[in-house]
CSV table of C-alpha atoms in Angstrom, one decimal:
chain,number,residue,atom,x,y,z
A,267,MET,CA,0.0,0.0,0.0
A,268,GLU,CA,1.2,3.5,-0.8
A,269,THR,CA,0.0,6.7,0.8
A,270,GLY,CA,0.6,10.1,-0.7
A,271,GLY,CA,3.6,8.8,-2.7
A,272,GLU,CA,5.4,7.5,0.4
A,273,PRO,CA,6.8,4.0,0.4
A,274,GLY,CA,4.3,1.3,1.3
A,275,PHE,CA,5.8,0.1,4.6
A,276,GLU,CA,4.4,-3.0,6.4
A,277,GLY,CA,0.8,-2.0,7.3
A,278,ARG,CA,2.0,1.5,8.2
A,279,LEU,CA,3.5,0.2,11.5
A,280,CYS,CA,5.6,2.9,13.0
A,281,SER,CA,8.3,0.5,14.1
A,282,ALA,CA,8.6,-1.0,10.6
A,283,VAL,CA,8.8,2.5,9.0
A,284,SER,CA,11.3,3.8,11.5
A,285,ARG,CA,13.5,0.7,11.0
A,286,ALA,CA,13.4,1.0,7.3
A,287,SER,CA,14.2,4.7,7.4
A,288,GLY,CA,17.5,4.0,9.3
A,289,GLU,CA,16.4,6.0,12.4
A,290,GLU,CA,18.6,5.2,15.4
A,291,PRO,CA,17.0,4.7,18.8
A,292,THR,CA,19.9,6.2,20.8
A,293,GLY,CA,18.9,9.2,23.0
A,294,SER,CA,15.3,8.2,23.4
A,295,ALA,CA,15.1,6.9,27.0
A,296,VAL,CA,12.6,8.6,29.2
A,297,PRO,CA,14.2,10.3,32.3
A,298,PHE,CA,12.4,10.4,35.6
A,299,GLU,CA,12.7,11.2,39.2
A,300,HIS,CA,10.0,8.8,40.5
A,301,ARG,CA,8.3,5.9,38.8
A,302,LEU,CA,5.7,3.5,40.0
A,303,LEU,CA,5.1,0.1,38.5
A,304,VAL,CA,1.6,-1.0,39.4
A,305,GLU,CA,-0.2,-4.3,38.7
A,306,VAL,CA,-3.4,-3.6,36.7
A,307,ALA,CA,-5.5,-6.4,35.5
A,308,PRO,CA,-6.6,-6.6,31.8
A,309,PRO,CA,-8.2,-5.6,29.6
A,310,TRP,CA,-6.3,-2.3,28.9
A,311,GLU,CA,-7.5,0.6,26.9
A,312,GLY,CA,-5.1,2.6,24.7
A,313,ASP,CA,-5.0,5.0,27.7
A,314,VAL,CA,-4.4,2.5,30.5
A,315,GLY,CA,-5.9,5.0,33.0
A,316,ALA,CA,-9.2,4.6,31.2
A,317,SER,CA,-9.3,0.9,31.7
A,318,LYS,CA,-12.1,-0.7,33.8
A,319,ASN,CA,-9.7,-2.3,36.2
A,320,TYR,CA,-7.5,0.8,36.7
A,321,PRO,CA,-7.5,1.3,40.5
A,322,GLU,CA,-10.0,3.8,41.6
A,323,GLY,CA,-8.4,6.9,43.0
A,324,LEU,CA,-4.9,6.2,41.7
A,325,TRP,CA,-5.0,8.9,39.1
A,326,GLU,CA,-6.0,11.5,41.7
A,327,ALA,CA,-3.2,10.3,44.0
A,328,LEU,CA,-0.7,10.7,41.2
A,329,MET,CA,-1.9,14.2,40.5
A,330,GLY,CA,-1.7,15.1,44.1
A,331,ALA,CA,2.0,14.0,44.1
A,332,TRP,CA,2.6,16.2,41.1
A,333,ARG,CA,1.0,19.2,42.8
A,334,ARG,CA,3.3,18.7,45.8
A,335,GLY,CA,6.3,18.9,43.4
A,336,SER,CA,7.1,15.2,42.8
A,337,GLN,CA,7.5,14.3,39.1
A,338,VAL,CA,5.9,10.9,39.1
A,339,GLY,CA,5.5,8.5,36.2
A,340,MET,CA,3.4,5.4,36.3
A,341,THR,CA,3.7,2.2,34.3
A,342,ALA,CA,1.1,-0.5,34.5
A,343,VAL,CA,2.2,-4.1,34.5
A,344,LEU,CA,0.0,-7.1,33.9
A,345,PRO,CA,-0.4,-9.5,36.9
A,346,ASP,CA,1.7,-12.6,36.4
A,347,PRO,CA,0.5,-16.1,37.3
A,348,GLU,CA,3.7,-16.8,39.2
A,349,TYR,CA,4.6,-13.4,40.8
A,350,SER,CA,1.1,-12.1,41.6
A,351,VAL,CA,-1.2,-12.7,44.6
A,352,GLY,CA,-5.0,-12.6,44.4
A,353,GLY,CA,-6.5,-9.8,46.4
A,354,SER,CA,-3.2,-7.9,46.5
A,355,THR,CA,-1.6,-5.3,44.2
A,356,ARG,CA,2.1,-5.1,43.7
A,357,LEU,CA,3.6,-1.6,43.8
A,358,ILE,CA,7.2,-1.1,42.8
A,359,TYR,CA,8.6,2.4,43.6
A,360,LEU,CA,11.7,3.6,41.8
A,361,ARG,CA,13.4,6.8,43.0
A,362,ARG,CA,16.3,8.7,41.5
A,363,PRO,CA,19.0,9.0,44.2
A,364,ASP,CA,20.7,12.3,45.1
A,365,GLY,CA,24.1,12.7,43.4
A,366,PRO,CA,25.8,10.3,41.0
A,367,PHE,CA,24.2,6.9,40.8
A,368,ALA,CA,24.2,3.6,38.8
A,369,ALA,CA,20.6,2.4,39.5
A,370,PHE,CA,17.4,3.8,40.9
A,371,GLU,CA,16.5,3.2,44.5
A,372,LYS,CA,13.8,0.5,44.7
A,373,ARG,CA,11.1,-0.3,47.2
A,374,GLU,CA,8.4,-2.9,46.6
A,375,TYR,CA,5.1,-3.5,48.4
A,376,LEU,CA,2.5,-6.3,48.1
A,377,LEU,CA,-0.5,-4.4,49.3
A,378,PRO,CA,-4.1,-5.4,50.0
A,379,ASP,CA,-6.0,-3.8,47.0
A,380,GLU,CA,-7.7,-1.2,49.2
A,381,HIS,CA,-4.3,0.0,50.5
A,382,LEU,CA,-2.8,0.9,47.1
A,383,VAL,CA,-4.0,4.5,46.8
A,384,PRO,CA,-3.2,5.4,50.5
A,385,ALA,CA,0.3,3.9,49.9
A,386,VAL,CA,0.9,6.2,46.9
A,387,GLY,CA,-0.2,9.1,49.1
A,388,ALA,CA,2.2,8.0,51.8
A,389,LEU,CA,5.1,7.8,49.4
A,390,PHE,CA,4.5,11.3,48.2
A,391,GLY,CA,3.8,13.7,51.0
A,392,GLU,CA,2.4,11.7,53.9
A,393,PRO,CA,5.5,10.3,55.6
A,394,GLU,CA,3.8,9.5,58.8
A,395,GLU,CA,1.9,6.8,56.9
A,396,LEU,CA,5.0,5.1,55.6
A,397,ALA,CA,5.6,3.2,58.8
A,398,ARG,CA,2.3,1.5,58.3
A,399,LEU,CA,3.5,0.1,54.9
A,400,GLU,CA,6.4,-1.8,56.3
A,401,GLU,CA,4.4,-4.9,57.0
A,402,TYR,CA,3.7,-5.1,53.2
A,403,ARG,CA,7.3,-4.4,52.1
A,404,CYS,CA,9.0,-7.1,50.0
A,405,GLY,CA,12.7,-8.0,50.2
A,406,THR,CA,13.3,-7.8,46.5
A,407,ARG,CA,15.8,-5.0,46.4
A,408,SER,CA,18.3,-7.0,44.4
A,409,VAL,CA,15.7,-8.5,42.0
A,410,ARG,CA,16.0,-7.3,38.4
A,411,ASP,CA,12.7,-6.4,36.7
A,412,ILE,CA,12.6,-6.2,32.9
A,413,VAL,CA,9.4,-4.6,31.7
A,414,VAL,CA,8.5,-5.2,28.0
A,415,CYS,CA,5.9,-3.0,26.3
A,416,THR,CA,3.2,-5.2,24.9
A,417,HIS,CA,0.5,-2.5,24.9
A,418,GLY,CA,-1.1,-3.3,21.6
A,419,SER,CA,-4.2,-1.2,22.2
A,420,HIS,CA,-1.9,1.9,22.5
A,421,ASP,CA,0.0,1.1,19.3
A,422,ALA,CA,-0.1,-2.0,17.2
A,423,CYS,CA,3.7,-2.3,17.1
A,424,CYS,CA,3.9,-3.0,20.8
A,425,GLY,CA,1.7,-6.0,20.6
A,426,LYS,CA,3.0,-7.3,17.3
A,427,PHE,CA,6.7,-6.9,18.1
A,428,GLY,CA,6.8,-6.7,21.9
A,429,TYR,CA,4.9,-9.8,22.8
A,430,PRO,CA,7.3,-12.3,21.2
A,431,VAL,CA,10.2,-10.7,23.0
A,432,TYR,CA,8.3,-10.8,26.3
A,433,GLU,CA,7.5,-14.4,25.7
A,434,THR,CA,11.1,-15.4,25.0
A,435,LEU,CA,12.4,-13.5,28.1
A,436,ARG,CA,9.7,-14.9,30.3
A,437,ARG,CA,10.1,-18.5,29.2
A,438,GLU,CA,13.9,-18.7,28.9
A,439,HIS,CA,15.3,-16.2,31.3
A,440,ALA,CA,12.9,-15.4,34.1
A,441,ASP,CA,13.8,-16.4,37.7
A,442,PRO,CA,11.5,-15.1,40.4
A,443,ASP,CA,14.5,-14.7,42.8
A,444,GLY,CA,16.7,-12.9,40.4
A,445,LEU,CA,15.0,-11.7,37.2
A,446,ARG,CA,11.3,-11.0,36.7
A,447,VAL,CA,9.8,-10.2,33.3
A,448,TRP,CA,6.6,-8.2,33.0
A,449,ARG,CA,4.2,-7.1,30.3
A,450,ALA,CA,4.0,-3.4,30.5
A,451,SER,CA,1.9,-0.5,29.3
A,452,HIS,CA,3.2,2.3,27.0
A,453,LEU,CA,6.9,3.0,27.7
A,454,GLY,CA,7.4,5.8,25.2
A,455,GLY,CA,9.0,5.4,21.8
A,456,HIS,CA,6.8,2.7,20.3
A,457,ARG,CA,8.4,3.3,16.9
A,458,PHE,CA,11.4,1.5,18.4
A,459,ALA,CA,9.3,-1.6,19.3
A,460,PRO,CA,10.0,-4.1,20.6
A,461,THR,CA,11.1,-1.9,23.5
A,462,LEU,CA,11.8,-2.6,27.2
A,463,VAL,CA,13.3,-1.1,30.3
A,464,ASP,CA,15.8,-2.9,32.6
A,465,TYR,CA,15.1,-1.9,36.2
A,466,PRO,CA,16.4,-0.9,38.7
A,467,GLU,CA,19.2,0.4,36.4
A,468,GLY,CA,16.7,2.2,34.2
A,469,ARG,CA,18.3,1.4,30.9
A,470,TYR,CA,16.1,1.4,27.8
A,471,TRP,CA,16.5,-0.9,24.8
A,472,GLY,CA,14.6,-1.1,21.5
A,473,ARG,CA,14.4,-2.7,18.1
A,474,LEU,CA,15.4,-5.9,19.8
A,475,GLU,CA,16.1,-9.0,17.7
A,476,PRO,CA,16.0,-12.6,18.9
A,477,GLY,CA,19.7,-13.0,18.8
A,478,ALA,CA,20.2,-10.0,21.1
A,479,ILE,CA,18.1,-11.2,24.0
A,480,GLU,CA,20.6,-13.6,25.6
A,481,GLY,CA,23.4,-11.0,25.5
A,482,LEU,CA,21.1,-8.3,27.0
A,483,VAL,CA,20.2,-10.5,29.9
A,484,SER,CA,23.5,-12.2,30.6
A,485,ARG,CA,25.8,-9.3,29.5
A,486,ASP,CA,28.3,-11.9,28.3
A,487,VAL,CA,28.8,-10.3,24.9
A,488,PRO,CA,30.6,-7.0,24.3
A,489,ALA,CA,28.3,-4.1,25.0
A,490,SER,CA,29.3,-2.7,21.7
A,491,GLU,CA,27.5,-5.6,20.0
A,492,LEU,CA,24.2,-4.3,21.4
A,493,ARG,CA,24.9,-0.7,20.5
A,494,ARG,CA,22.2,-0.5,17.8
A,495,PHE,CA,19.5,-1.6,20.2
A,496,HIS,CA,20.5,0.9,23.0
A,497,ARG,CA,17.9,3.7,23.6
A,498,GLY,CA,19.6,5.3,26.5
A,499,TRP,CA,19.9,5.4,30.3
A,500,SER,CA,17.0,7.2,32.0
A,501,GLY,CA,19.4,8.6,34.7
A,502,LEU,CA,20.4,11.3,32.2
A,503,GLU,CA,18.1,14.1,31.4
A,504,SER,CA,18.9,15.1,27.8
A,505,PRO,CA,19.2,13.1,24.6
A,506,PHE,CA,22.6,14.6,24.1
A,507,GLU,CA,23.8,13.1,27.4
A,508,GLN,CA,22.2,9.8,26.7
A,509,ILE,CA,23.8,9.6,23.2
A,510,ALA,CA,27.2,10.3,24.7
A,511,GLU,CA,26.7,7.8,27.6
A,512,GLY,CA,25.7,5.1,25.1
A,513,GLU,CA,29.0,5.6,23.3
A,514,ILE,CA,30.9,5.4,26.6
A,515,LEU,CA,29.1,2.1,27.4
A,516,SER,CA,30.2,0.7,24.1
A,517,ARG,CA,33.8,1.7,24.8
A,518,GLU,CA,34.0,0.8,28.5
A,519,GLY,CA,31.9,-2.4,28.4
A,520,TRP,CA,29.4,-3.6,31.0
A,521,ARG,CA,31.4,-2.6,34.0
A,522,TRP,CA,30.3,0.9,33.1
A,523,ALA,CA,26.7,0.1,34.0
A,524,GLY,CA,27.8,-0.3,37.6
A,525,TYR,CA,29.6,3.0,37.8
A,526,LEU,CA,28.1,6.0,39.6
A,527,LYS,CA,27.4,8.6,37.0
A,528,ARG,CA,25.9,12.0,36.4
A,529,GLY,CA,25.9,14.2,33.3
A,530,ARG,CA,25.3,17.7,32.2
A,531,VAL,CA,25.1,19.7,29.0
A,532,LEU,CA,28.0,22.2,29.0
A,533,ALA,CA,26.9,24.1,25.9
A,534,ALA,CA,24.3,23.7,23.1
A,535,ASP,CA,23.3,25.5,20.0
A,536,GLU,CA,19.9,27.2,20.0
A,537,ASP,CA,18.7,24.9,17.2
A,538,GLU,CA,20.1,21.8,19.0
A,539,HIS,CA,22.4,21.0,16.1
A,540,ARG,CA,25.5,20.5,18.4
A,541,ALA,CA,26.1,20.1,22.1
A,542,GLU,CA,29.0,19.6,24.4
A,543,VAL,CA,28.3,17.3,27.4
A,544,ARG,CA,30.2,16.0,30.3
A,545,VAL,CA,29.6,12.7,32.1
A,546,GLU,CA,31.3,12.3,35.4
A,547,TYR,CA,31.9,8.8,36.9
A,548,ARG,CA,33.4,6.7,39.7
A,549,ASN,CA,33.3,3.1,40.4
A,550,PRO,CA,31.6,1.8,43.6
A,551,ASP,CA,34.8,1.4,45.6
A,552,GLY,CA,36.2,4.8,44.5
A,553,THR,CA,39.3,3.4,42.9
A,554,ASP,CA,38.5,4.7,39.5
A,555,SER,CA,37.0,8.1,38.8
A,556,GLY,CA,37.0,10.8,36.2
A,557,SER,CA,34.9,12.3,33.4
A,558,TYR,CA,34.2,12.0,29.8
A,559,THR,CA,33.7,15.1,27.6
A,560,ALA,CA,31.8,14.6,24.3
A,561,VAL,CA,30.6,16.6,21.4
A,562,VAL,CA,27.4,15.4,19.9
A,563,GLU,CA,26.4,16.8,16.5
A,564,ALA,CA,23.6,16.3,14.0
A,565,SER,CA,24.5,13.9,11.3
A,566,GLY,CA,21.4,14.3,9.0
A,567,SER,CA,17.8,13.5,9.3
A,568,VAL,CA,15.3,10.7,8.3
A,569,GLU,CA,11.6,10.7,7.7
A,570,THR,CA,9.8,8.5,10.1
A,571,LEU,CA,6.4,7.6,11.4
A,572,ILE,CA,5.8,8.6,15.1
A,573,ASP,CA,2.6,6.5,15.5
A,574,SER,CA,1.2,3.6,13.5
A,575,GLY,CA,-1.5,4.6,11.1
A,576,SER,CA,-1.9,6.9,8.2
A,577,GLU,CA,-0.4,10.1,9.6
A,578,PRO,CA,2.3,11.7,7.4
A,579,LEU,CA,5.9,11.0,7.9
A,580,GLN,CA,7.9,13.4,10.1
A,581,GLU,CA,11.5,14.5,9.7
A,582,VAL,CA,13.6,13.6,12.7
A,583,ARG,CA,17.2,14.7,13.2
A,584,GLN,CA,19.9,12.1,13.7
A,585,TYR,CA,23.0,12.6,15.9
A,586,ARG,CA,26.4,11.0,16.4
A,587,VAL,CA,29.3,11.5,18.8
A,588,GLU,CA,32.0,13.5,16.9
A,589,TYR,CA,34.4,13.7,19.8
A,590,LEU,CA,34.9,11.8,23.1
A,591,GLU,CA,37.7,12.3,25.6
A,592,LYS,CA,38.3,10.6,28.9
A,593,THR,CA,40.0,12.3,31.8
A,594,SER,CA,40.8,9.9,34.6
A,595,GLN,CA,41.4,11.0,38.1
A,596,GLY,CA,42.3,7.6,39.6
A,597,GLY,CA,41.2,6.6,43.1
A,598,SER,CA,39.7,9.0,45.6
């Protein structure tokens, strides 16, 4: 099928169009300060908040947190036959630590359904209620949670491309004591489907192919081999920082993922054609520290489809790292 003279991509699926255009996913992670993963039973509407099983009062509790100054994002996850408990709702709270960090702080609660909304209020502005939540807290701080977008009612790509990746991860790699795999609502960037987030690190991946899944989970292949699937680390605010950090990950390897990091944009053009960024780092025991300085520049543009359907293609600028220099300070 052709529309308006444009190439007839597979069913006008945004992920197929984006892939064919050569659009790179780097720099597309969603940064956050606070994120909640909440079990929500199916079926889901395109807007998961409009779903019939969306917890009553949860939206108002989230808006209350925003009004109090907490930038909170929420992702729904489907209850899992192995992980979930009838009559209870799992709430996973991820918080950005102060200062440099490698992974988001994580708290998890398995709450009676009626306690979910009060628990959200306690997390954001009612600290005197937090003590009451302790009896529901789970000792899963070290458990890795991979959430895969399979939200086909939001965009067809997420169901078509996301579910097979979820199924492979769940069947071949899940371990309730070490790695849980969840079906998730919209994560942003469905044109990079299949897409997922690896928590508590908060690293986004997209365009995943079957041969990449084992390496992503085990990290026993060079990080550079997964570079084309890397969307970015959500601990960095700007796409420029994320693009630079992705290049550093490819250079340093997986040990970099465990380094405490923070980034900032030193300078940027008004038209966002070029930016200079700095990423500071140190390893957990303080024996290696320093910074990377990078120059990220526009390298052209592609025409892509933001959402599946018949909307016109949009021009999206592409970037690459033109300069990258490491300054090591040694131990502290």
